[in-house]
Amino acid sequence: MSKIAFGTGGRFGRLSSTLAFDLVTFALQSGVTTFDTGISYSGGRSQSTLFKSLSKQTIADVNTLTISTKIDASLAPETIYSLVCRSLRELPGRSSIDVLFLWGPTCQDLLRTELADVLQRLVDEEIVRCIGVNTHSTSVLHFLLGNDLPFVLRHVMLDYNLLQQYRASLIRQFSLSGVSVWAGTVLCQGFLLESLLEMYFRTRSFSYLMRACFNSSTRRLIRPSASVRSYIRKSYPVECHDLPLAYVLSNKYVSCI
């Protein structure tokens, strides 16, 4: 698994097949072997586009890559099972998906016996190799650390950046307990580099804009990000676009970003 993953959120699902293939090729040539997507990204188009691009590659054997996807934790168990099975069928040459992340679960979701049963079924049938949780909620992260879950947790994906230094202790606890930490850097590369308007014109992502406007945890980061953004731009005009990412990379307990 490479330290840096190729993510397919945002605009990836709206790219032409040629451009998507070229981007995936460039990533492979640059040493990236980890690819992250989501079943619902761009209505499924992001995952489908990524899997098609990977299946056409001659640079690397698709079996040697680490591939993760995400499923909404609130869906019915049988829906989760069928969607994950269909996802695997879209990826020729692979017998399983490496990591299935439960996206946005509540604490109650994580204790659902029927959800744990379908996750175990997916693992037992080798459709997925292991289970992870993708959450933006600090309370859910604490819940994951403080409770016995009805399934085996191997990976956690969370937001982490210069404005969320308090999460460093959580990342360390997960890592020391044997759980790999994937750090999402949308906020790190977005709000800390551009204003909200600049970020929207760069990403053309309506979902990111809505998250910035209405998600309470994200909104709390916007105001202090302005001063940090100003300081970085004035103090490090050449390196300003590298510093936020370098901060996350410097955390030895982060497995992948």
mmCIF file with all atom_site columns, C-alpha atoms in Angstrom, residues 59-225:
data_model
loop_
_atom_site.group_PDB
_atom_site.id
_atom_site.type_symbol
_atom_site.label_atom_id
_atom_site.label_alt_id
_atom_site.label_comp_id
_atom_site.label_asym_id
_atom_site.label_entity_id
_atom_site.label_seq_id
_atom_site.pdbx_PDB_ins_code
_atom_site.Cartn_x
_atom_site.Cartn_y
_atom_site.Cartn_z
_atom_site.occupancy
_atom_site.B_iso_or_equiv
_atom_site.pdbx_formal_charge
_atom_site.auth_seq_id
_atom_site.auth_comp_id
_atom_site.auth_asym_id
_atom_site.auth_atom_id
_atom_site.pdbx_PDB_model_num
ATOM 1   C CA . ILE A 1 59  ? 1.865   -0.714  -16.249 1.00 0.00 ? 59  ILE A CA 1
ATOM 2   C CA . ALA A 1 60  ? 0.798   -2.688  -13.175 1.00 0.00 ? 60  ALA A CA 1
ATOM 3   C CA . ASP A 1 61  ? -1.068  -5.903  -12.478 1.00 0.00 ? 61  ASP A CA 1
ATOM 4   C CA . VAL A 1 62  ? -4.413  -4.970  -10.938 1.00 0.00 ? 62  VAL A CA 1
ATOM 5   C CA . ASN A 1 63  ? -3.900  -7.773  -8.381  1.00 0.00 ? 63  ASN A CA 1
ATOM 6   C CA . THR A 1 64  ? -0.870  -5.973  -6.934  1.00 0.00 ? 64  THR A CA 1
ATOM 7   C CA . LEU A 1 65  ? -2.821  -2.778  -6.161  1.00 0.00 ? 65  LEU A CA 1
ATOM 8   C CA . THR A 1 66  ? -4.648  -1.822  -2.970  1.00 0.00 ? 66  THR A CA 1
ATOM 9   C CA . ILE A 1 67  ? -8.235  -0.877  -3.802  1.00 0.00 ? 67  ILE A CA 1
ATOM 10  C CA . SER A 1 68  ? -10.825 0.491   -1.386  1.00 0.00 ? 68  SER A CA 1
ATOM 11  C CA . THR A 1 69  ? -14.405 1.598   -1.797  1.00 0.00 ? 69  THR A CA 1
ATOM 12  C CA . LYS A 1 70  ? -17.149 2.932   0.463   1.00 0.00 ? 70  LYS A CA 1
ATOM 13  C CA . ILE A 1 71  ? -20.776 2.073   1.190   1.00 0.00 ? 71  ILE A CA 1
ATOM 14  C CA . ASP A 1 72  ? -23.388 4.036   3.128   1.00 0.00 ? 72  ASP A CA 1
ATOM 15  C CA . ALA A 1 73  ? -23.643 2.385   6.553   1.00 0.00 ? 73  ALA A CA 1
ATOM 16  C CA . SER A 1 74  ? -27.355 3.225   6.833   1.00 0.00 ? 74  SER A CA 1
ATOM 17  C CA . LEU A 1 75  ? -28.360 1.031   3.879   1.00 0.00 ? 75  LEU A CA 1
ATOM 18  C CA . ALA A 1 76  ? -30.164 -2.264  4.368   1.00 0.00 ? 76  ALA A CA 1
ATOM 19  C CA . PRO A 1 77  ? -27.757 -5.199  4.794   1.00 0.00 ? 77  PRO A CA 1
ATOM 20  C CA . GLU A 1 78  ? -28.866 -7.005  1.628   1.00 0.00 ? 78  GLU A CA 1
ATOM 21  C CA . THR A 1 79  ? -28.501 -3.778  -0.347  1.00 0.00 ? 79  THR A CA 1
ATOM 22  C CA . ILE A 1 80  ? -24.955 -3.423  0.969   1.00 0.00 ? 80  ILE A CA 1
ATOM 23  C CA . TYR A 1 81  ? -24.196 -7.007  -0.033  1.00 0.00 ? 81  TYR A CA 1
ATOM 24  C CA . SER A 1 82  ? -25.568 -6.673  -3.563  1.00 0.00 ? 82  SER A CA 1
ATOM 25  C CA . LEU A 1 83  ? -23.894 -3.310  -4.235  1.00 0.00 ? 83  LEU A CA 1
ATOM 26  C CA . VAL A 1 84  ? -20.499 -4.548  -3.085  1.00 0.00 ? 84  VAL A CA 1
ATOM 27  C CA . CYS A 1 85  ? -20.822 -7.724  -5.171  1.00 0.00 ? 85  CYS A CA 1
ATOM 28  C CA . ARG A 1 86  ? -21.732 -5.634  -8.210  1.00 0.00 ? 86  ARG A CA 1
ATOM 29  C CA . SER A 1 87  ? -18.730 -3.391  -7.564  1.00 0.00 ? 87  SER A CA 1
ATOM 30  C CA . LEU A 1 88  ? -16.391 -6.353  -7.637  1.00 0.00 ? 88  LEU A CA 1
ATOM 31  C CA . ARG A 1 89  ? -17.863 -7.537  -10.934 1.00 0.00 ? 89  ARG A CA 1
ATOM 32  C CA . GLU A 1 90  ? -16.914 -4.143  -12.418 1.00 0.00 ? 90  GLU A CA 1
ATOM 33  C CA . LEU A 1 91  ? -13.247 -4.858  -11.705 1.00 0.00 ? 91  LEU A CA 1
ATOM 34  C CA . PRO A 1 92  ? -12.025 -7.673  -13.986 1.00 0.00 ? 92  PRO A CA 1
ATOM 35  C CA . GLY A 1 93  ? -9.010  -9.578  -12.799 1.00 0.00 ? 93  GLY A CA 1
ATOM 36  C CA . ARG A 1 94  ? -9.704  -9.124  -9.101  1.00 0.00 ? 94  ARG A CA 1
ATOM 37  C CA . SER A 1 95  ? -11.179 -11.732 -6.785  1.00 0.00 ? 95  SER A CA 1
ATOM 38  C CA . SER A 1 96  ? -11.782 -9.269  -3.944  1.00 0.00 ? 96  SER A CA 1
ATOM 39  C CA . ILE A 1 97  ? -11.754 -5.616  -2.878  1.00 0.00 ? 97  ILE A CA 1
ATOM 40  C CA . ASP A 1 98  ? -9.098  -4.862  -0.279  1.00 0.00 ? 98  ASP A CA 1
ATOM 41  C CA . VAL A 1 99  ? -11.011 -2.511  2.025   1.00 0.00 ? 99  VAL A CA 1
ATOM 42  C CA . LEU A 1 100 ? -14.711 -1.785  2.335   1.00 0.00 ? 100 LEU A CA 1
ATOM 43  C CA . PHE A 1 101 ? -15.256 1.423   4.296   1.00 0.00 ? 101 PHE A CA 1
ATOM 44  C CA . LEU A 1 102 ? -18.574 2.027   6.043   1.00 0.00 ? 102 LEU A CA 1
ATOM 45  C CA . TRP A 1 103 ? -19.317 5.631   5.201   1.00 0.00 ? 103 TRP A CA 1
ATOM 46  C CA . GLY A 1 104 ? -20.817 7.994   7.797   1.00 0.00 ? 104 GLY A CA 1
ATOM 47  C CA . PRO A 1 105 ? -22.050 5.481   10.379  1.00 0.00 ? 105 PRO A CA 1
ATOM 48  C CA . THR A 1 106 ? -23.709 6.548   13.599  1.00 0.00 ? 106 THR A CA 1
ATOM 49  C CA . CYS A 1 107 ? -22.741 4.879   16.857  1.00 0.00 ? 107 CYS A CA 1
ATOM 50  C CA . GLN A 1 108 ? -26.011 2.934   16.637  1.00 0.00 ? 108 GLN A CA 1
ATOM 51  C CA . ASP A 1 109 ? -25.169 1.729   13.118  1.00 0.00 ? 109 ASP A CA 1
ATOM 52  C CA . LEU A 1 110 ? -21.880 0.310   14.341  1.00 0.00 ? 110 LEU A CA 1
ATOM 53  C CA . LEU A 1 111 ? -23.666 -1.922  16.859  1.00 0.00 ? 111 LEU A CA 1
ATOM 54  C CA . ARG A 1 112 ? -26.285 -3.300  14.439  1.00 0.00 ? 112 ARG A CA 1
ATOM 55  C CA . THR A 1 113 ? -26.077 -7.082  14.473  1.00 0.00 ? 113 THR A CA 1
ATOM 56  C CA . GLU A 1 114 ? -27.528 -7.396  10.967  1.00 0.00 ? 114 GLU A CA 1
ATOM 57  C CA . LEU A 1 115 ? -24.880 -5.002  9.621   1.00 0.00 ? 115 LEU A CA 1
ATOM 58  C CA . ALA A 1 116 ? -22.105 -6.956  11.315  1.00 0.00 ? 116 ALA A CA 1
ATOM 59  C CA . ASP A 1 117 ? -23.514 -10.186 9.853   1.00 0.00 ? 117 ASP A CA 1
ATOM 60  C CA . VAL A 1 118 ? -23.436 -8.934  6.268   1.00 0.00 ? 118 VAL A CA 1
ATOM 61  C CA . LEU A 1 119 ? -19.924 -7.554  6.735   1.00 0.00 ? 119 LEU A CA 1
ATOM 62  C CA . GLN A 1 120 ? -18.760 -10.911 8.026   1.00 0.00 ? 120 GLN A CA 1
ATOM 63  C CA . ARG A 1 121 ? -20.449 -12.613 5.078   1.00 0.00 ? 121 ARG A CA 1
ATOM 64  C CA . LEU A 1 122 ? -18.567 -10.372 2.647   1.00 0.00 ? 122 LEU A CA 1
ATOM 65  C CA . VAL A 1 123 ? -15.284 -11.232 4.373   1.00 0.00 ? 123 VAL A CA 1
ATOM 66  C CA . ASP A 1 124 ? -16.034 -14.957 4.652   1.00 0.00 ? 124 ASP A CA 1
ATOM 67  C CA . GLU A 1 125 ? -16.890 -15.140 0.955   1.00 0.00 ? 125 GLU A CA 1
ATOM 68  C CA . GLU A 1 126 ? -13.666 -13.199 0.200   1.00 0.00 ? 126 GLU A CA 1
ATOM 69  C CA . ILE A 1 127 ? -15.571 -10.475 -1.636  1.00 0.00 ? 127 ILE A CA 1
ATOM 70  C CA . VAL A 1 128 ? -13.751 -7.967  0.573   1.00 0.00 ? 128 VAL A CA 1
ATOM 71  C CA . ARG A 1 129 ? -10.614 -8.581  2.574   1.00 0.00 ? 129 ARG A CA 1
ATOM 72  C CA . CYS A 1 130 ? -11.251 -6.282  5.518   1.00 0.00 ? 130 CYS A CA 1
ATOM 73  C CA . ILE A 1 131 ? -13.595 -3.644  6.911   1.00 0.00 ? 131 ILE A CA 1
ATOM 74  C CA . GLY A 1 132 ? -12.986 0.017   7.693   1.00 0.00 ? 132 GLY A CA 1
ATOM 75  C CA . VAL A 1 133 ? -14.971 3.017   8.888   1.00 0.00 ? 133 VAL A CA 1
ATOM 76  C CA . ASN A 1 134 ? -14.966 6.419   7.174   1.00 0.00 ? 134 ASN A CA 1
ATOM 77  C CA . THR A 1 135 ? -16.241 9.164   9.472   1.00 0.00 ? 135 THR A CA 1
ATOM 78  C CA . HIS A 1 136 ? -15.888 12.920  9.923   1.00 0.00 ? 136 HIS A CA 1
ATOM 79  C CA . SER A 1 137 ? -17.347 12.732  13.443  1.00 0.00 ? 137 SER A CA 1
ATOM 80  C CA . THR A 1 138 ? -15.001 13.016  16.403  1.00 0.00 ? 138 THR A CA 1
ATOM 81  C CA . SER A 1 139 ? -17.610 11.422  18.684  1.00 0.00 ? 139 SER A CA 1
ATOM 82  C CA . VAL A 1 140 ? -17.795 8.365   16.405  1.00 0.00 ? 140 VAL A CA 1
ATOM 83  C CA . LEU A 1 141 ? -13.989 8.133   16.409  1.00 0.00 ? 141 LEU A CA 1
ATOM 84  C CA . HIS A 1 142 ? -14.010 8.092   20.224  1.00 0.00 ? 142 HIS A CA 1
ATOM 85  C CA . PHE A 1 143 ? -16.776 5.471   20.115  1.00 0.00 ? 143 PHE A CA 1
ATOM 86  C CA . LEU A 1 144 ? -14.660 3.254   17.856  1.00 0.00 ? 144 LEU A CA 1
ATOM 87  C CA . LEU A 1 145 ? -11.791 3.436   20.318  1.00 0.00 ? 145 LEU A CA 1
ATOM 88  C CA . GLY A 1 146 ? -13.859 2.895   23.430  1.00 0.00 ? 146 GLY A CA 1
ATOM 89  C CA . ASN A 1 147 ? -16.218 0.082   22.481  1.00 0.00 ? 147 ASN A CA 1
ATOM 90  C CA . ASP A 1 148 ? -16.129 -3.530  21.383  1.00 0.00 ? 148 ASP A CA 1
ATOM 91  C CA . LEU A 1 149 ? -17.572 -3.737  17.887  1.00 0.00 ? 149 LEU A CA 1
ATOM 92  C CA . PRO A 1 150 ? -19.482 -6.718  16.459  1.00 0.00 ? 150 PRO A CA 1
ATOM 93  C CA . PHE A 1 151 ? -17.052 -6.820  13.518  1.00 0.00 ? 151 PHE A CA 1
ATOM 94  C CA . VAL A 1 152 ? -13.285 -6.617  13.121  1.00 0.00 ? 152 VAL A CA 1
ATOM 95  C CA . LEU A 1 153 ? -12.142 -3.067  12.387  1.00 0.00 ? 153 LEU A CA 1
ATOM 96  C CA . ARG A 1 154 ? -8.914  -2.867  10.365  1.00 0.00 ? 154 ARG A CA 1
ATOM 97  C CA . HIS A 1 155 ? -8.970  0.656   8.894   1.00 0.00 ? 155 HIS A CA 1
ATOM 98  C CA . VAL A 1 156 ? -10.242 4.129   9.783   1.00 0.00 ? 156 VAL A CA 1
ATOM 99  C CA . MET A 1 157 ? -10.531 7.042   7.351   1.00 0.00 ? 157 MET A CA 1
ATOM 100 C CA . LEU A 1 158 ? -10.843 10.523  8.860   1.00 0.00 ? 158 LEU A CA 1
ATOM 101 C CA . ASP A 1 159 ? -10.248 14.174  8.046   1.00 0.00 ? 159 ASP A CA 1
ATOM 102 C CA . TYR A 1 160 ? -6.950  15.519  9.344   1.00 0.00 ? 160 TYR A CA 1
ATOM 103 C CA . ASN A 1 161 ? -5.154  18.817  8.750   1.00 0.00 ? 161 ASN A CA 1
ATOM 104 C CA . LEU A 1 162 ? -3.342  21.709  10.402  1.00 0.00 ? 162 LEU A CA 1
ATOM 105 C CA . LEU A 1 163 ? -6.569  22.909  12.026  1.00 0.00 ? 163 LEU A CA 1
ATOM 106 C CA . GLN A 1 164 ? -7.333  19.477  13.483  1.00 0.00 ? 164 GLN A CA 1
ATOM 107 C CA . GLN A 1 165 ? -4.187  18.864  15.488  1.00 0.00 ? 165 GLN A CA 1
ATOM 108 C CA . TYR A 1 166 ? -6.316  17.544  18.353  1.00 0.00 ? 166 TYR A CA 1
ATOM 109 C CA . ARG A 1 167 ? -6.902  14.454  16.212  1.00 0.00 ? 167 ARG A CA 1
ATOM 110 C CA . ALA A 1 168 ? -3.221  13.491  16.371  1.00 0.00 ? 168 ALA A CA 1
ATOM 111 C CA . SER A 1 169 ? -3.808  11.663  19.663  1.00 0.00 ? 169 SER A CA 1
ATOM 112 C CA . LEU A 1 170 ? -6.736  9.739   18.168  1.00 0.00 ? 170 LEU A CA 1
ATOM 113 C CA . ILE A 1 171 ? -4.647  8.765   15.159  1.00 0.00 ? 171 ILE A CA 1
ATOM 114 C CA . ARG A 1 172 ? -1.897  7.519   17.463  1.00 0.00 ? 172 ARG A CA 1
ATOM 115 C CA . GLN A 1 173 ? -4.364  5.451   19.510  1.00 0.00 ? 173 GLN A CA 1
ATOM 116 C CA . PHE A 1 174 ? -5.809  3.799   16.418  1.00 0.00 ? 174 PHE A CA 1
ATOM 117 C CA . SER A 1 175 ? -2.387  3.006   15.027  1.00 0.00 ? 175 SER A CA 1
ATOM 118 C CA . LEU A 1 176 ? -1.097  1.533   18.285  1.00 0.00 ? 176 LEU A CA 1
ATOM 119 C CA . SER A 1 177 ? -4.215  -0.644  18.510  1.00 0.00 ? 177 SER A CA 1
ATOM 120 C CA . GLY A 1 178 ? -3.480  -2.123  15.081  1.00 0.00 ? 178 GLY A CA 1
ATOM 121 C CA . VAL A 1 179 ? -5.941  -0.058  13.037  1.00 0.00 ? 179 VAL A CA 1
ATOM 122 C CA . SER A 1 180 ? -4.531  1.603   9.898   1.00 0.00 ? 180 SER A CA 1
ATOM 123 C CA . VAL A 1 181 ? -5.369  5.304   9.609   1.00 0.00 ? 181 VAL A CA 1
ATOM 124 C CA . TRP A 1 182 ? -6.222  6.886   6.253   1.00 0.00 ? 182 TRP A CA 1
ATOM 125 C CA . ALA A 1 183 ? -6.178  10.691  6.454   1.00 0.00 ? 183 ALA A CA 1
ATOM 126 C CA . GLY A 1 184 ? -8.483  12.541  4.091   1.00 0.00 ? 184 GLY A CA 1
ATOM 127 C CA . THR A 1 185 ? -7.012  15.887  3.068   1.00 0.00 ? 185 THR A CA 1
ATOM 128 C CA . VAL A 1 186 ? -9.865  17.641  1.250   1.00 0.00 ? 186 VAL A CA 1
ATOM 129 C CA . LEU A 1 187 ? -10.030 20.317  3.923   1.00 0.00 ? 187 LEU A CA 1
ATOM 130 C CA . CYS A 1 188 ? -6.261  20.398  4.200   1.00 0.00 ? 188 CYS A CA 1
ATOM 131 C CA . GLN A 1 189 ? -5.774  21.076  0.498   1.00 0.00 ? 189 GLN A CA 1
ATOM 132 C CA . GLY A 1 190 ? -8.942  23.141  0.207   1.00 0.00 ? 190 GLY A CA 1
ATOM 133 C CA . PHE A 1 191 ? -9.821  25.596  2.955   1.00 0.00 ? 191 PHE A CA 1
ATOM 134 C CA . LEU A 1 192 ? -6.209  26.075  4.007   1.00 0.00 ? 192 LEU A CA 1
ATOM 135 C CA . LEU A 1 193 ? -5.184  27.102  0.492   1.00 0.00 ? 193 LEU A CA 1
ATOM 136 C CA . GLU A 1 194 ? -8.212  28.819  -0.990  1.00 0.00 ? 194 GLU A CA 1
ATOM 137 C CA . SER A 1 195 ? -11.285 30.658  0.099   1.00 0.00 ? 195 SER A CA 1
ATOM 138 C CA . LEU A 1 196 ? -14.591 28.841  -0.123  1.00 0.00 ? 196 LEU A CA 1
ATOM 139 C CA . LEU A 1 197 ? -15.316 30.435  -3.495  1.00 0.00 ? 197 LEU A CA 1
ATOM 140 C CA . GLU A 1 198 ? -11.852 29.598  -4.842  1.00 0.00 ? 198 GLU A CA 1
ATOM 141 C CA . MET A 1 199 ? -12.245 26.009  -3.704  1.00 0.00 ? 199 MET A CA 1
ATOM 142 C CA . TYR A 1 200 ? -15.577 25.647  -5.488  1.00 0.00 ? 200 TYR A CA 1
ATOM 143 C CA . PHE A 1 201 ? -14.222 26.965  -8.794  1.00 0.00 ? 201 PHE A CA 1
ATOM 144 C CA . ARG A 1 202 ? -11.237 24.611  -8.487  1.00 0.00 ? 202 ARG A CA 1
ATOM 145 C CA . THR A 1 203 ? -13.201 21.472  -7.665  1.00 0.00 ? 203 THR A CA 1
ATOM 146 C CA . ARG A 1 204 ? -16.575 22.263  -9.270  1.00 0.00 ? 204 ARG A CA 1
ATOM 147 C CA . SER A 1 205 ? -17.950 20.074  -6.480  1.00 0.00 ? 205 SER A CA 1
ATOM 148 C CA . PHE A 1 206 ? -21.428 21.059  -5.332  1.00 0.00 ? 206 PHE A CA 1
ATOM 149 C CA . SER A 1 207 ? -21.263 18.443  -2.554  1.00 0.00 ? 207 SER A CA 1
ATOM 150 C CA . TYR A 1 208 ? -18.095 20.009  -1.097  1.00 0.00 ? 208 TYR A CA 1
ATOM 151 C CA . LEU A 1 209 ? -19.757 23.407  -1.210  1.00 0.00 ? 209 LEU A CA 1
ATOM 152 C CA . MET A 1 210 ? -22.854 22.124  0.600   1.00 0.00 ? 210 MET A CA 1
ATOM 153 C CA . ARG A 1 211 ? -20.675 20.421  3.184   1.00 0.00 ? 211 ARG A CA 1
ATOM 154 C CA . ALA A 1 212 ? -18.810 23.678  3.780   1.00 0.00 ? 212 ALA A CA 1
ATOM 155 C CA . CYS A 1 213 ? -22.054 25.618  4.136   1.00 0.00 ? 213 CYS A CA 1
ATOM 156 C CA . PHE A 1 214 ? -24.142 23.233  6.217   1.00 0.00 ? 214 PHE A CA 1
ATOM 157 C CA . ASN A 1 215 ? -21.947 20.616  7.921   1.00 0.00 ? 215 ASN A CA 1
ATOM 158 C CA . SER A 1 216 ? -21.386 21.871  11.471  1.00 0.00 ? 216 SER A CA 1
ATOM 159 C CA . SER A 1 217 ? -17.914 20.383  11.985  1.00 0.00 ? 217 SER A CA 1
ATOM 160 C CA . THR A 1 218 ? -16.732 21.743  8.639   1.00 0.00 ? 218 THR A CA 1
ATOM 161 C CA . ARG A 1 219 ? -18.167 25.206  9.275   1.00 0.00 ? 219 ARG A CA 1
ATOM 162 C CA . ARG A 1 220 ? -16.203 25.416  12.518  1.00 0.00 ? 220 ARG A CA 1
ATOM 163 C CA . LEU A 1 221 ? -12.987 25.109  10.498  1.00 0.00 ? 221 LEU A CA 1
ATOM 164 C CA . ILE A 1 222 ? -13.740 27.789  7.944   1.00 0.00 ? 222 ILE A CA 1
ATOM 165 C CA . ARG A 1 223 ? -13.255 30.910  10.085  1.00 0.00 ? 223 ARG A CA 1
ATOM 166 C CA . PRO A 1 224 ? -9.838  29.998  11.598  1.00 0.00 ? 224 PRO A CA 1
ATOM 167 C CA . SER A 1 225 ? -8.678  28.669  8.227   1.00 0.00 ? 225 SER A CA 1
#
